[in-house]
């Protein structure tokens, strides 16, 4: 039960994705959709840096009573819930969704009206997930969905991967929207063999079917053979091609990757990847645009963070410090002694 | 019974199951259950305790403090070795906390399980410094209360199997985290009844209007259109009640809260009794401020919301309460105040009565019976009084296990009751007198106004031919007489037509109206019209 998440206040590498990816893409989305603020879903961890970043940058707003609007937070770790609740005080307009997002989203498909015995812990857990799903379902659709779970989207085989199912459910529940922005983060170390095979096969087919993909690969990556491409690049590409794209298409979404960011986990043991994808309701005219999306990924992505790059580090650290400072200022506004 | 060996003497024991049941269903309200958790944080020298309910769903409860934590040894002692109710906080006559020298509230050690009233199972996490080794340690524990055992209680006791399991616990050691220093208790396994209760009421339906700013909340509580805090709905009522019960300073500045000094006239402010009472209250407030203890509920920093008087147009009185005597060989020492406002009910109604504060904690809310004061049972005047008594020494033996009521047969309680009732005798005597004087002066003012307006009406109608005069003419003379020669209508001030002064004034005024109308010129209709005009004036002024 010890705190499993890294202390995000010190995690510069993670902020690289926020600063260069999440923030500009969200601003761009807000402008493109002509909205004053965004409706945001996040699994923000106890530091809630993304929430305060968006608030500081004007993408989220507090009302006159100090309540932050249009933010829905889901947290699985109950030990962290009091920290988040204390951080976002006064209360958010929406309650926190407490529970495992995979469980909540997947139980939603099997909703039942059975009244279980409330004296049983298991029955209460099940009921809690049903209640949480109903609560979450009511908030959809969002403008920005931050699917930044603790788990890996690629370490378990596709058929048994509940996180992938949960992600698909997000695409399904977002169907009421015309467009949204997806921020999806996963460790990419420990790639499951089945995924790797799917990535390899998918790329090979693309190269055969679309000349522009093969051309882009040869120009930007030095080879159109999966195993000859640098590892992060081929996973970024495979993830977009074989995970995001089919799930999105299944629910009628067209994808456009705005950026893919690769950085180290705090311990340095894992490589992390955060993809920023703009989704819009697909139409007949959109047919074949996924090829352009893949070509863009090949040409421009991923971007890397290196703590050894002093300029990059200083830039990211400065922005992170500003957010932390802002967060503490907001926090202090709601105490009598301040 | 056949297996029980007959004896003629023995030791009285309490079954474990009974202790557990007591700890799980003991508390009168949600606020009193939370109060127990806050009291534990206070005893642990915490500077802040945060309670969150995941507003507005209320499906999670956490209580997090930054105190000294609960050692694993204490936890095991509590759940395993000696059992619930084996509190060691006051061991070795220890009466004050180590750091802030606060009076220790905990006595029995059942407070932690107050959360059992609100949830089916819960987690605790403690990050603490081991007192013996100085080592920093932490553990996480899970406690599951077995609800299915509740209906079996009677059967259990009847069968003699006192040691029946009523819950399970487990713990694991975790890494110490400085940012989590202290004790935390949390649960998402919240009882549906809690969430449903919090969600009920009009306030819940107007969430978008709900403010979490303390000044706005205070204004909500003290909205003059509200008679009772209950009108705010269960959620805000819980916040208000918890604030009133906790060892916290008053809301607002010293000059305004709990007693608004400006509403008293200079004469009153100059009295010794006023100065003494104010000094008692301010001393308490400063003492509590020094204790550096904050309670934050769903992001709102709580303070005791006491604002007397609520409206300025009352006649306020303040009385000190001080007692220091030995009762049954044990010292009973307390101070406090009584506030009375002539002649308006105390608002919100929850502040009407007397609140006993023991070790800075409110023992229940305000008792509107004033510890069963039999001379003023539900009278109008009894609604004008509010007060607090701060116990410095004694009375603890009278405290019932729920820490929310007293054993009324305890000698210290009797001592307190007797003293309070004696003080109330003088308070009610004075406010009754003041009310009478106030009411008479209002009545006299009304009569004056009435006379003036009737004088004007009569004079106008009779072109100055008739005037109204008040004159003592003896009890046997008529109430009103007319002397046309002198052009006067004389009101005999010696005459009493009704027992009650107000009724008498009305009858006399109607008599004047009758005679005035009768003596004016004009048709029957115009005289009738004039009479009705005067009667309307009378009723408008007097009623």
Short mmCIF file of C-alpha atoms in Angstrom, two decimals, chain B residues 77-272:
data_model
loop_
_atom_site.label_atom_id
_atom_site.label_comp_id
_atom_site.label_asym_id
_atom_site.label_seq_id
_atom_site.Cartn_x
_atom_site.Cartn_y
_atom_site.Cartn_z
CA UNK B 77 -2.88 -3.67 21.61
CA UNK B 78 -6.17 -2.21 20.44
CA UNK B 79 -7.18 -4.86 17.95
CA UNK B 80 -5.50 -7.93 19.27
CA UNK B 81 -4.07 -7.96 22.76
CA UNK B 82 -6.31 -5.98 25.07
CA UNK B 83 -9.10 -5.21 22.66
CA UNK B 84 -11.22 -2.24 21.76
CA UNK B 85 -11.72 0.10 24.64
CA UNK B 86 -8.22 -0.39 26.01
CA UNK B 87 -7.16 3.23 25.77
CA UNK B 88 -3.79 4.16 27.22
CA UNK B 89 -3.86 7.85 26.44
CA UNK B 90 -4.34 8.84 30.05
CA UNK B 91 -2.12 6.18 31.58
CA UNK B 92 -0.07 7.30 34.57
CA UNK B 93 -2.43 10.19 35.34
CA UNK B 94 -1.42 11.85 32.08
CA UNK B 95 -3.87 14.61 31.47
CA UNK B 96 -2.31 16.82 28.79
CA UNK B 97 -0.87 16.11 25.38
CA UNK B 98 2.91 16.23 25.01
CA UNK B 99 3.36 18.98 22.45
CA UNK B 100 0.50 21.44 22.72
CA UNK B 101 -0.52 20.57 26.29
CA UNK B 102 -4.10 20.09 25.22
CA UNK B 103 -6.46 18.39 27.67
CA UNK B 104 -6.64 14.76 26.53
CA UNK B 105 -10.16 13.94 25.39
CA UNK B 106 -9.95 10.16 24.86
CA UNK B 107 -10.80 8.02 27.80
CA UNK B 108 -12.06 4.62 26.69
CA UNK B 109 -10.57 4.05 23.26
CA UNK B 110 -13.61 3.39 21.16
CA UNK B 111 -13.56 6.62 19.17
CA UNK B 112 -11.68 5.23 16.17
CA UNK B 113 -14.47 2.80 15.49
CA UNK B 114 -16.95 5.64 15.11
CA UNK B 115 -16.24 5.24 11.41
CA UNK B 116 -17.86 1.83 11.74
CA UNK B 117 -21.15 3.65 12.06
CA UNK B 118 -20.59 5.19 8.65
CA UNK B 119 -18.89 2.33 6.78
CA UNK B 120 -18.75 -1.45 6.50
CA UNK B 121 -14.98 -1.65 6.36
CA UNK B 122 -12.13 0.81 6.50
CA UNK B 123 -8.39 1.27 6.17
CA UNK B 124 -6.00 2.92 8.53
CA UNK B 125 -2.51 4.11 7.79
CA UNK B 126 -0.07 5.46 10.34
CA UNK B 127 3.29 7.11 9.71
CA UNK B 128 4.95 7.72 13.06
CA UNK B 129 8.16 7.95 15.03
CA UNK B 130 8.66 5.09 17.45
CA UNK B 131 8.85 6.62 20.94
CA UNK B 132 11.39 4.09 22.18
CA UNK B 133 13.75 3.72 19.25
CA UNK B 134 13.18 7.05 17.54
CA UNK B 135 12.83 5.07 14.32
CA UNK B 136 10.34 6.18 11.70
CA UNK B 137 7.79 3.53 10.91
CA UNK B 138 4.57 3.05 9.01
CA UNK B 139 1.88 0.44 8.54
CA UNK B 140 -1.36 0.00 6.71
CA UNK B 141 -4.26 -1.97 8.15
CA UNK B 142 -7.61 -3.06 6.88
CA UNK B 143 -10.57 -3.57 9.18
CA UNK B 144 -13.68 -5.37 7.98
CA UNK B 145 -16.74 -5.28 10.17
CA UNK B 146 -18.85 -8.39 9.79
CA UNK B 147 -22.33 -7.03 9.35
CA UNK B 148 -23.91 -10.44 9.14
CA UNK B 149 -23.11 -10.93 12.81
CA UNK B 150 -25.34 -8.15 14.01
CA UNK B 151 -28.67 -10.00 14.06
CA UNK B 152 -26.98 -12.86 15.88
CA UNK B 153 -26.03 -10.76 18.85
CA UNK B 154 -28.83 -11.84 21.15
CA UNK B 155 -28.37 -15.44 20.22
CA UNK B 156 -24.65 -15.10 20.90
CA UNK B 157 -25.19 -13.71 24.32
CA UNK B 158 -27.85 -16.28 25.14
CA UNK B 159 -25.59 -19.10 24.07
CA UNK B 160 -22.85 -17.80 26.35
CA UNK B 161 -20.33 -17.60 23.49
CA UNK B 162 -19.16 -14.14 24.38
CA UNK B 163 -16.03 -14.26 22.28
CA UNK B 164 -17.80 -14.21 18.94
CA UNK B 165 -15.94 -12.57 16.07
CA UNK B 166 -17.48 -9.34 14.95
CA UNK B 167 -14.80 -8.22 12.55
CA UNK B 168 -11.48 -9.02 10.90
CA UNK B 169 -8.29 -7.04 10.68
CA UNK B 170 -4.95 -7.37 8.98
CA UNK B 171 -1.93 -5.15 8.62
CA UNK B 172 1.25 -4.77 6.59
CA UNK B 173 4.35 -2.72 7.16
CA UNK B 174 4.91 -0.01 4.58
CA UNK B 175 7.57 2.61 3.89
CA UNK B 176 7.50 5.69 6.08
CA UNK B 177 6.40 8.74 4.10
CA UNK B 178 7.11 12.11 5.70
CA UNK B 179 4.35 13.75 3.67
CA UNK B 180 1.92 11.34 5.27
CA UNK B 181 3.15 11.83 8.84
CA UNK B 182 0.27 11.16 11.20
CA UNK B 183 -2.79 8.98 11.17
CA UNK B 184 -5.33 8.47 8.42
CA UNK B 185 -8.50 6.49 8.29
CA UNK B 186 -10.37 6.08 5.02
CA UNK B 187 -13.01 4.02 3.34
CA UNK B 188 -14.87 3.74 0.08
CA UNK B 189 -17.07 1.06 1.62
CA UNK B 190 -19.43 3.73 2.89
CA UNK B 191 -22.84 2.81 4.26
CA UNK B 192 -25.57 3.72 1.81
CA UNK B 193 -27.48 5.38 4.63
CA UNK B 194 -24.69 7.93 5.05
CA UNK B 195 -24.57 8.88 1.36
CA UNK B 196 -28.36 8.99 1.13
CA UNK B 197 -28.63 11.20 4.19
CA UNK B 198 -26.03 13.66 2.95
CA UNK B 199 -27.70 13.85 -0.45
CA UNK B 200 -31.13 14.58 0.92
CA UNK B 201 -32.54 18.06 1.45
CA UNK B 202 -32.97 21.10 -0.69
CA UNK B 203 -29.31 22.14 -0.53
CA UNK B 204 -28.26 19.05 -2.44
CA UNK B 205 -30.58 19.99 -5.28
CA UNK B 206 -28.93 23.40 -5.49
CA UNK B 207 -25.35 22.27 -5.62
CA UNK B 208 -24.38 24.75 -8.24
CA UNK B 209 -25.26 27.50 -5.76
CA UNK B 210 -23.50 25.94 -2.80
CA UNK B 211 -20.54 27.94 -1.56
CA UNK B 212 -17.54 26.50 0.22
CA UNK B 213 -16.29 29.85 1.43
CA UNK B 214 -16.50 30.14 5.19
CA UNK B 215 -17.97 33.64 5.22
CA UNK B 216 -20.71 32.64 2.81
CA UNK B 217 -21.43 29.50 4.77
CA UNK B 218 -21.67 31.59 7.92
CA UNK B 219 -24.15 33.87 6.16
CA UNK B 220 -26.14 30.79 5.13
CA UNK B 221 -26.30 29.57 8.72
CA UNK B 222 -27.24 33.01 10.01
CA UNK B 223 -29.73 33.91 7.33
CA UNK B 224 -32.37 35.78 9.35
CA UNK B 225 -35.14 34.06 7.43
CA UNK B 226 -34.00 30.71 8.86
CA UNK B 227 -35.28 29.50 12.16
CA UNK B 228 -33.10 26.46 12.34
CA UNK B 229 -29.88 25.08 10.88
CA UNK B 230 -31.93 22.04 9.90
CA UNK B 231 -33.39 24.14 7.10
CA UNK B 232 -29.93 24.03 5.46
CA UNK B 233 -30.26 20.27 4.91
CA UNK B 234 -28.35 17.34 6.45
CA UNK B 235 -25.02 18.08 4.79
CA UNK B 236 -24.67 21.63 6.07
CA UNK B 237 -26.27 20.66 9.35
CA UNK B 238 -23.51 18.08 9.80
CA UNK B 239 -20.85 20.71 9.09
CA UNK B 240 -22.43 23.15 11.52
CA UNK B 241 -22.88 20.56 14.25
CA UNK B 242 -19.37 19.22 13.86
CA UNK B 243 -17.95 22.74 14.11
CA UNK B 244 -19.95 23.40 17.27
CA UNK B 245 -18.76 20.16 18.87
CA UNK B 246 -15.07 20.30 17.97
CA UNK B 247 -12.35 21.91 20.08
CA UNK B 248 -12.18 24.93 17.80
CA UNK B 249 -12.14 28.70 18.16
CA UNK B 250 -15.18 30.77 17.28
CA UNK B 251 -15.67 32.06 13.77
CA UNK B 252 -14.78 35.71 13.27
CA UNK B 253 -13.23 38.47 15.30
CA UNK B 254 -13.20 38.64 19.09
CA UNK B 255 -15.40 41.75 19.23
CA UNK B 256 -18.14 40.13 17.17
CA UNK B 257 -18.12 36.43 18.07
CA UNK B 258 -19.62 34.74 19.97
CA UNK B 259 -21.04 37.95 21.44
CA UNK B 260 -21.29 41.15 19.44
CA UNK B 261 -20.08 43.71 21.97
CA UNK B 262 -21.39 46.61 19.89
CA UNK B 263 -25.00 45.56 20.40
CA UNK B 264 -24.75 46.27 24.14
CA UNK B 265 -25.28 49.80 25.40
CA UNK B 266 -22.46 51.58 27.24
CA UNK B 267 -24.15 51.18 30.62
CA UNK B 268 -24.35 47.43 30.15
CA UNK B 269 -20.80 47.23 28.84
CA UNK B 270 -19.61 49.05 31.96
CA UNK B 271 -21.04 46.49 34.36
CA UNK B 272 -18.76 44.09 36.20
#
